[in-house]
């Protein structure tokens, strides 16, 4: 009986012969928002939960660091990561390799986009301290003080106006700091210009975040960066501040 219970001493080689699956790459820095302090203080960059980077640059000098969604997320380490994105250059978009590197001061980052047209960089990005956790309760309500650009959040969806010609709607999925904006569609609206909405018939995505109250915006703001990037060349990439009235 003892021999029977202790039998089967052979070695099972199945574990050593079966190849282990390669783990999926994880984003080096994800679900975060960056602001530039100088030069080109207008740069705002987001990395969503999946690791995809978008960037908007409101500066009027030099080549702006405007990046629409690419198809490769940022991977590497917290000190050095790479991905890709569509860089806006001379009125069109070109594919670019994107890197985000922690500087020697351990507080600022360098964002670099390298494309066939050259290189665009900002070396003074910092993680934002103004972003608040975007719960559905915190997002609920109305945003926007310009009557042509408005957002109303109800649950995990939003509706509103996008210029004179368009109404728009989409889905919001809050993360720890960023918000995934998906299924963004536009429709024509009655307007005095009698122009058709240029964005109908196409679906857009974006990355958003919720800013807390500040001297400039006492009740906070919802910031949305949308585009139609990915594996194909985008035709539009825009960032908007929707201030809570």
Short mmCIF file of C-alpha atoms in Angstrom, two decimals:
data_model
loop_
_atom_site.label_atom_id
_atom_site.label_comp_id
_atom_site.label_asym_id
_atom_site.label_seq_id
_atom_site.Cartn_x
_atom_site.Cartn_y
_atom_site.Cartn_z
CA UNK A 1 0.00 0.00 0.00
CA UNK A 2 2.80 2.37 0.89
CA UNK A 3 4.60 1.56 -2.34
CA UNK A 4 1.45 2.16 -4.34
CA UNK A 5 0.81 5.53 -2.71
CA UNK A 6 4.35 6.65 -3.23
CA UNK A 7 4.61 5.44 -6.81
CA UNK A 8 4.72 7.51 -9.97
CA UNK A 9 8.10 9.10 -9.29
CA UNK A 10 8.70 9.86 -12.98
CA UNK A 11 9.39 13.43 -14.11
CA UNK A 12 6.63 15.34 -15.93
CA UNK A 13 8.37 17.23 -18.74
CA UNK A 14 5.24 18.93 -20.11
CA UNK A 15 5.92 22.14 -18.21
CA UNK A 16 9.44 22.44 -19.60
CA UNK A 17 8.57 21.56 -23.21
CA UNK A 18 5.47 23.74 -23.57
CA UNK A 19 6.49 27.31 -24.56
CA UNK A 20 5.29 29.98 -22.20
CA UNK A 21 3.15 32.75 -23.71
CA UNK A 22 4.93 36.05 -24.20
CA UNK A 23 3.44 38.61 -21.82
CA UNK A 24 1.83 41.64 -23.46
CA UNK A 25 3.86 44.84 -23.09
CA UNK A 26 2.64 47.14 -20.38
CA UNK A 27 2.66 50.93 -20.66
CA UNK A 28 5.66 52.55 -19.02
CA UNK A 29 3.66 55.57 -17.92
CA UNK A 30 -0.09 55.35 -18.24
CA UNK A 31 -3.22 57.19 -17.16
CA UNK A 32 -1.40 60.51 -16.69
CA UNK A 33 -1.43 64.14 -17.83
CA UNK A 34 1.60 66.35 -18.52
CA UNK A 35 1.89 70.14 -18.84
CA UNK A 36 4.88 72.04 -20.19
CA UNK A 37 6.40 74.82 -18.11
CA UNK A 38 8.82 76.17 -20.76
CA UNK A 39 9.59 76.56 -23.57
CA UNK A 40 6.31 76.40 -25.51
CA UNK A 41 4.19 76.47 -22.38
CA UNK A 42 1.10 75.47 -24.34
CA UNK A 43 1.90 71.76 -24.57
CA UNK A 44 -0.57 69.38 -22.91
CA UNK A 45 0.14 65.66 -23.28
CA UNK A 46 -1.98 62.74 -22.12
CA UNK A 47 -1.27 59.03 -21.89
CA UNK A 48 -4.42 56.99 -21.47
CA UNK A 49 -4.79 53.81 -19.45
CA UNK A 50 -3.70 51.65 -22.39
CA UNK A 51 -0.54 53.72 -22.88
CA UNK A 52 -1.45 55.71 -26.01
CA UNK A 53 -0.14 59.28 -26.15
CA UNK A 54 -1.80 62.41 -27.48
CA UNK A 55 -0.39 65.92 -27.39
CA UNK A 56 -1.66 69.42 -28.13
CA UNK A 57 0.44 72.58 -28.48
CA UNK A 58 -1.15 76.03 -28.45
CA UNK A 59 2.14 77.87 -28.97
CA UNK A 60 2.46 80.15 -31.98
CA UNK A 61 6.22 79.89 -32.52
CA UNK A 62 8.16 77.05 -34.09
CA UNK A 63 6.71 73.70 -35.17
CA UNK A 64 3.95 72.68 -32.76
CA UNK A 65 4.06 69.39 -30.89
CA UNK A 66 0.56 68.26 -31.91
CA UNK A 67 0.25 64.47 -31.82
CA UNK A 68 -2.84 62.45 -32.71
CA UNK A 69 -3.40 58.84 -31.67
CA UNK A 70 -0.96 56.33 -33.14
CA UNK A 71 -1.21 52.53 -33.13
CA UNK A 72 1.69 51.71 -30.78
CA UNK A 73 1.39 52.46 -27.05
CA UNK A 74 4.22 53.85 -24.94
CA UNK A 75 6.30 50.99 -23.52
CA UNK A 76 9.60 50.79 -21.67
CA UNK A 77 10.28 52.11 -18.18
CA UNK A 78 9.07 55.07 -16.16
CA UNK A 79 12.32 56.83 -17.05
CA UNK A 80 12.33 56.09 -20.78
CA UNK A 81 9.48 54.93 -23.00
CA UNK A 82 8.67 54.91 -26.70
CA UNK A 83 5.59 54.63 -28.88
CA UNK A 84 4.24 56.43 -31.93
CA UNK A 85 1.73 59.02 -33.05
CA UNK A 86 0.66 61.21 -35.95
CA UNK A 87 2.56 64.50 -35.87
CA UNK A 88 0.84 67.55 -37.34
CA UNK A 89 3.23 69.26 -39.75
CA UNK A 90 2.51 71.93 -42.37
CA UNK A 91 -1.21 71.29 -42.39
CA UNK A 92 -1.08 67.50 -42.61
CA UNK A 93 -0.15 64.51 -40.41
CA UNK A 94 2.94 62.34 -40.69
CA UNK A 95 3.85 59.18 -38.81
CA UNK A 96 6.36 59.75 -36.02
CA UNK A 97 8.23 57.80 -33.39
CA UNK A 98 7.52 59.26 -29.96
CA UNK A 99 9.72 59.09 -26.87
CA UNK A 100 9.20 60.30 -23.31
CA UNK A 101 12.32 60.51 -21.16
CA UNK A 102 12.78 61.52 -17.53
CA UNK A 103 15.37 64.29 -17.30
CA UNK A 104 18.34 64.30 -14.90
CA UNK A 105 16.43 66.54 -12.46
CA UNK A 106 14.01 63.61 -11.89
CA UNK A 107 11.01 65.98 -12.09
CA UNK A 108 10.71 66.99 -15.75
CA UNK A 109 10.34 64.97 -18.93
CA UNK A 110 11.39 65.43 -22.54
CA UNK A 111 8.75 64.59 -25.15
CA UNK A 112 10.19 64.03 -28.63
CA UNK A 113 8.50 63.22 -31.93
CA UNK A 114 10.74 62.11 -34.80
CA UNK A 115 9.21 61.99 -38.30
CA UNK A 116 10.38 62.10 -41.91
CA UNK A 117 9.96 65.89 -41.71
CA UNK A 118 12.36 66.23 -38.78
CA UNK A 119 12.17 66.36 -35.01
CA UNK A 120 9.91 68.28 -32.62
CA UNK A 121 10.62 68.30 -28.90
CA UNK A 122 9.71 69.81 -25.54
CA UNK A 123 12.08 69.27 -22.64
CA UNK A 124 10.08 70.79 -19.78
CA UNK A 125 7.02 68.62 -19.25
CA UNK A 126 5.80 67.90 -15.74
CA UNK A 127 3.14 65.59 -14.39
CA UNK A 128 0.03 67.64 -13.69
CA UNK A 129 -1.02 68.38 -10.12
CA UNK A 130 -4.33 69.93 -11.18
CA UNK A 131 -6.07 66.76 -12.34
CA UNK A 132 -8.78 65.34 -10.07
CA UNK A 133 -10.22 61.83 -10.07
CA UNK A 134 -12.89 61.81 -12.80
CA UNK A 135 -15.69 59.85 -11.17
CA UNK A 136 -19.06 59.85 -12.91
CA UNK A 137 -20.43 61.90 -10.02
CA UNK A 138 -17.70 64.52 -10.45
CA UNK A 139 -18.29 64.64 -14.22
CA UNK A 140 -22.07 65.00 -14.07
CA UNK A 141 -23.52 68.27 -15.29
CA UNK A 142 -22.84 71.02 -17.79
CA UNK A 143 -19.53 72.33 -19.13
CA UNK A 144 -18.78 75.19 -21.49
CA UNK A 145 -19.23 78.97 -21.46
CA UNK A 146 -19.14 79.46 -25.23
CA UNK A 147 -22.70 78.88 -26.52
CA UNK A 148 -21.31 77.17 -29.62
CA UNK A 149 -19.19 74.66 -27.66
CA UNK A 150 -21.05 72.85 -24.90
CA UNK A 151 -20.96 69.49 -23.14
CA UNK A 152 -23.58 67.91 -20.88
CA UNK A 153 -22.50 64.73 -19.06
CA UNK A 154 -25.20 62.30 -17.96
CA UNK A 155 -23.93 58.99 -16.60
CA UNK A 156 -21.18 57.76 -18.90
CA UNK A 157 -22.38 59.64 -21.99
CA UNK A 158 -22.11 63.22 -23.14
CA UNK A 159 -24.00 65.37 -25.62
CA UNK A 160 -23.61 68.96 -26.72
CA UNK A 161 -22.76 71.43 -29.45
CA UNK A 162 -19.55 71.57 -31.47
CA UNK A 163 -19.50 74.84 -33.36
CA UNK A 164 -22.34 76.34 -35.34
CA UNK A 165 -22.75 73.36 -37.65
CA UNK A 166 -22.48 70.30 -35.41
CA UNK A 167 -23.97 68.57 -32.43
CA UNK A 168 -21.89 65.79 -30.92
CA UNK A 169 -22.11 62.89 -28.49
CA UNK A 170 -19.91 60.16 -27.10
CA UNK A 171 -19.08 57.76 -24.29
CA UNK A 172 -16.88 58.54 -21.27
CA UNK A 173 -14.95 55.86 -19.38
CA UNK A 174 -13.19 57.33 -16.31
CA UNK A 175 -9.84 55.95 -15.17
CA UNK A 176 -7.70 57.08 -12.24
CA UNK A 177 -6.69 60.38 -13.88
CA UNK A 178 -7.65 60.26 -17.56
CA UNK A 179 -10.95 59.56 -19.30
CA UNK A 180 -11.30 57.41 -22.40
CA UNK A 181 -13.61 59.16 -24.86
CA UNK A 182 -15.09 56.76 -27.42
CA UNK A 183 -17.86 56.52 -30.02
CA UNK A 184 -17.70 60.27 -30.66
CA UNK A 185 -20.05 61.12 -33.53
CA UNK A 186 -21.31 64.36 -35.05
CA UNK A 187 -24.62 65.39 -36.58
CA UNK A 188 -25.79 68.41 -38.54
CA UNK A 189 -27.63 71.11 -36.63
CA UNK A 190 -29.74 74.06 -37.68
CA UNK A 191 -27.39 77.01 -37.86
CA UNK A 192 -27.23 80.48 -39.38
CA UNK A 193 -24.28 79.60 -41.62
CA UNK A 194 -26.24 76.91 -43.53
CA UNK A 195 -23.01 74.90 -43.70
CA UNK A 196 -22.96 71.14 -43.22
CA UNK A 197 -21.07 69.61 -40.31
CA UNK A 198 -17.75 68.49 -41.76
CA UNK A 199 -17.30 65.60 -39.29
CA UNK A 200 -20.47 63.59 -39.91
CA UNK A 201 -20.14 59.98 -41.00
CA UNK A 202 -16.94 59.31 -39.10
CA UNK A 203 -16.26 58.13 -35.55
CA UNK A 204 -13.66 59.80 -33.35
CA UNK A 205 -11.96 58.89 -30.08
CA UNK A 206 -10.07 60.90 -27.50
CA UNK A 207 -8.46 61.30 -24.12
CA UNK A 208 -9.93 63.71 -21.57
CA UNK A 209 -9.27 64.78 -18.00
CA UNK A 210 -11.03 66.74 -15.28
CA UNK A 211 -9.32 69.78 -13.77
CA UNK A 212 -10.14 70.90 -10.26
CA UNK A 213 -11.07 74.47 -9.29
CA UNK A 214 -8.42 77.13 -9.89
CA UNK A 215 -8.11 80.91 -9.99
CA UNK A 216 -8.78 80.82 -13.73
CA UNK A 217 -11.65 78.32 -13.51
CA UNK A 218 -13.26 78.50 -10.05
CA UNK A 219 -15.46 75.45 -10.66
CA UNK A 220 -13.01 73.43 -12.72
CA UNK A 221 -13.01 72.30 -16.34
CA UNK A 222 -13.37 69.25 -18.56
CA UNK A 223 -10.54 69.04 -21.13
CA UNK A 224 -11.12 66.84 -24.19
CA UNK A 225 -8.59 65.99 -26.92
CA UNK A 226 -10.21 64.13 -29.84
CA UNK A 227 -8.96 62.86 -33.19
CA UNK A 228 -9.52 60.14 -35.77
CA UNK A 229 -5.99 58.73 -35.63
CA UNK A 230 -4.85 55.16 -35.09
CA UNK A 231 -3.51 53.00 -37.92
CA UNK A 232 -4.74 55.46 -40.57
CA UNK A 233 -3.82 59.09 -41.15
CA UNK A 234 -6.15 61.43 -39.22
CA UNK A 235 -7.83 64.46 -40.71
CA UNK A 236 -8.57 66.24 -37.45
CA UNK A 237 -7.09 66.59 -33.96
CA UNK A 238 -8.48 69.17 -31.52
CA UNK A 239 -8.21 69.96 -27.82
CA UNK A 240 -10.91 71.96 -26.03
CA UNK A 241 -11.37 73.33 -22.52
CA UNK A 242 -14.97 73.14 -21.37
CA UNK A 243 -15.18 75.32 -18.25
CA UNK A 244 -17.86 74.48 -15.71
CA UNK A 245 -20.06 77.60 -15.44
#
